Short mmCIF file of C-alpha atoms in Angstrom, two decimals:
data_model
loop_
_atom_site.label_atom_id
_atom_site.label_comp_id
_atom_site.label_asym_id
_atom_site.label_seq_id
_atom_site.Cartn_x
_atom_site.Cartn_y
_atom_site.Cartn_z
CA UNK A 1 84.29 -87.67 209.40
CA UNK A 2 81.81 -89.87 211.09
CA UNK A 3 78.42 -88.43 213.01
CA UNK A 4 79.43 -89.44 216.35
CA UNK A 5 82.54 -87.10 216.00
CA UNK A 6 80.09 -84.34 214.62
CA UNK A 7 78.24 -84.49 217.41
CA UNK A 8 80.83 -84.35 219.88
CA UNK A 9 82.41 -81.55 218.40
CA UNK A 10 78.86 -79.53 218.62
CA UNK A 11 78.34 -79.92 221.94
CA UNK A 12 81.83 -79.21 222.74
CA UNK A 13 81.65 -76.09 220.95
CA UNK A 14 78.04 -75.41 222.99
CA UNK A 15 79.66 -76.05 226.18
CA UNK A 16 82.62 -74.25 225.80
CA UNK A 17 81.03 -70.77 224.61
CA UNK A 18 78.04 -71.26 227.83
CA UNK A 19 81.36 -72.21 229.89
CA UNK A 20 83.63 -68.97 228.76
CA UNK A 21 79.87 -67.01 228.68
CA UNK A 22 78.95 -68.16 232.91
CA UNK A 23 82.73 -67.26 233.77
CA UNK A 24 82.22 -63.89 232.25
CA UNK A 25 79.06 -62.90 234.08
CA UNK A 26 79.82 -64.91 237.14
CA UNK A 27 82.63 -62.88 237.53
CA UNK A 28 81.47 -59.22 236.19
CA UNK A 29 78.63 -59.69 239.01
CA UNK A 30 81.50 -60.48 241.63
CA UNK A 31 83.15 -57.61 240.65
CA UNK A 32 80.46 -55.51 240.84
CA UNK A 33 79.46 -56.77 243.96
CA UNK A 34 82.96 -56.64 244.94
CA UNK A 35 83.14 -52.45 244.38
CA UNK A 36 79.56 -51.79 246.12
CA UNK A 37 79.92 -54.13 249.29
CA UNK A 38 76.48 -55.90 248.52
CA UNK A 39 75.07 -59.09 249.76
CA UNK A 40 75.69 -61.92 246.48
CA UNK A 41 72.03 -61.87 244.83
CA UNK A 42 70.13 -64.49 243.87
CA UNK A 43 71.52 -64.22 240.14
CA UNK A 44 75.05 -64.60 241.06
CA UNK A 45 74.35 -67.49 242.95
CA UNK A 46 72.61 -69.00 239.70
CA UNK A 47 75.31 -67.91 237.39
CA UNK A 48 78.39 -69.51 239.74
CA UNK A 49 76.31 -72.40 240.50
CA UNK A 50 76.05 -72.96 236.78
CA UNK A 51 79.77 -72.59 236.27
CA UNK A 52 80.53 -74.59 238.81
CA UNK A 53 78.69 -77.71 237.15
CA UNK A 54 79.98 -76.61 233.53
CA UNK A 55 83.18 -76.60 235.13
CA UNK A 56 83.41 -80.00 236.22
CA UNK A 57 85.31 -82.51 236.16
CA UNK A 58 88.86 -81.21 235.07
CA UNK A 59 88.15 -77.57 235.66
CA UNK A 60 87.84 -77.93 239.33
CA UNK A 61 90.63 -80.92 239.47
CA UNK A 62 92.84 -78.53 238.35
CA UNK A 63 91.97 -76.35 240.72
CA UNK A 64 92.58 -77.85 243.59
CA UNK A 65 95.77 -79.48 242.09
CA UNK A 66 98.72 -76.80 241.69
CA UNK A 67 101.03 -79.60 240.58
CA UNK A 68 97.98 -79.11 237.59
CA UNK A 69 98.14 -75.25 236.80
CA UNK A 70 98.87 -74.50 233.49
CA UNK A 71 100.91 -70.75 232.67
CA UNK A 72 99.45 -68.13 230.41
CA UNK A 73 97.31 -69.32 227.38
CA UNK A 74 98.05 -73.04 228.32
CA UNK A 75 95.34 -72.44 230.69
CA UNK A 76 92.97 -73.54 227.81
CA UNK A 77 94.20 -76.90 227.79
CA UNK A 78 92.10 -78.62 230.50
CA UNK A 79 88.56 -75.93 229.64
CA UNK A 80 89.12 -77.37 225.96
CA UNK A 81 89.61 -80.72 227.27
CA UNK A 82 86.52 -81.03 229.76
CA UNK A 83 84.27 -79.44 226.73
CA UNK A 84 85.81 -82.45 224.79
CA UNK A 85 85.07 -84.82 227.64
CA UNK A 86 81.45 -83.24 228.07
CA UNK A 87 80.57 -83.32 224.28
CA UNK A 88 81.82 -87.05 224.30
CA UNK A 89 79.58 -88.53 227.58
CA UNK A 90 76.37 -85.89 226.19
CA UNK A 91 76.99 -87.75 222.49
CA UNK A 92 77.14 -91.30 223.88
CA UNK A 93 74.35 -90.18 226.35
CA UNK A 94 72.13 -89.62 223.24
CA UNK A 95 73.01 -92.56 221.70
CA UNK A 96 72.04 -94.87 223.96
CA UNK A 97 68.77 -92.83 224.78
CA UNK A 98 68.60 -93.04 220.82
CA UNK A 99 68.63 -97.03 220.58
CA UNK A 100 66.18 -97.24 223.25
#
């Protein structure tokens, strides 16, 4: 396998587990937030914001686009995809910065 498909696959792998890892505390701190009736702190904020950029572009595509939703553990599909598509533009991103 060649180094350029290495290093896609890393980040991939990177940006999927801090994707799946931001969704998790984004929403536990909702929740919480949800049973006391607080204000959203500073934290949450950070943590959504965060999501919100690991989440683009085909995460929030698909949000917005029913004719997009995928049922049950299909849902994995596009997150997989955009950590592909992330890990592909960060590799060639390198690269180039690399050659430089």
């Amino acid at each position: 396998m060649s180094k350029s498909v290495w290093h896609i696959s890393i980040i991939a792998v990177v940006h999927f587990a801090l994707f799946m890892i931001m969704f998790l505390l984004s929403f536990g701190h909702g929740m919480e937030r949800f049973e006391t009736g607080d204000e959203i702190s500073q934290i949450e904020s950070v943590l959504h914001m965060t999501y919100l950029v690991l989440a683009f572009p085909l995460i929030t595509l698909t949000s917005y686009l029913k004719s997009m939703s995928f049922p049950g553990l299909w849902s994995y599909v596009p997150i997989l995809a955009n950590s592909f598509l992330w890990g592909f533009a960060l590799s060639k991103g390198i690269q180039k910065i690399a050659k430089s």
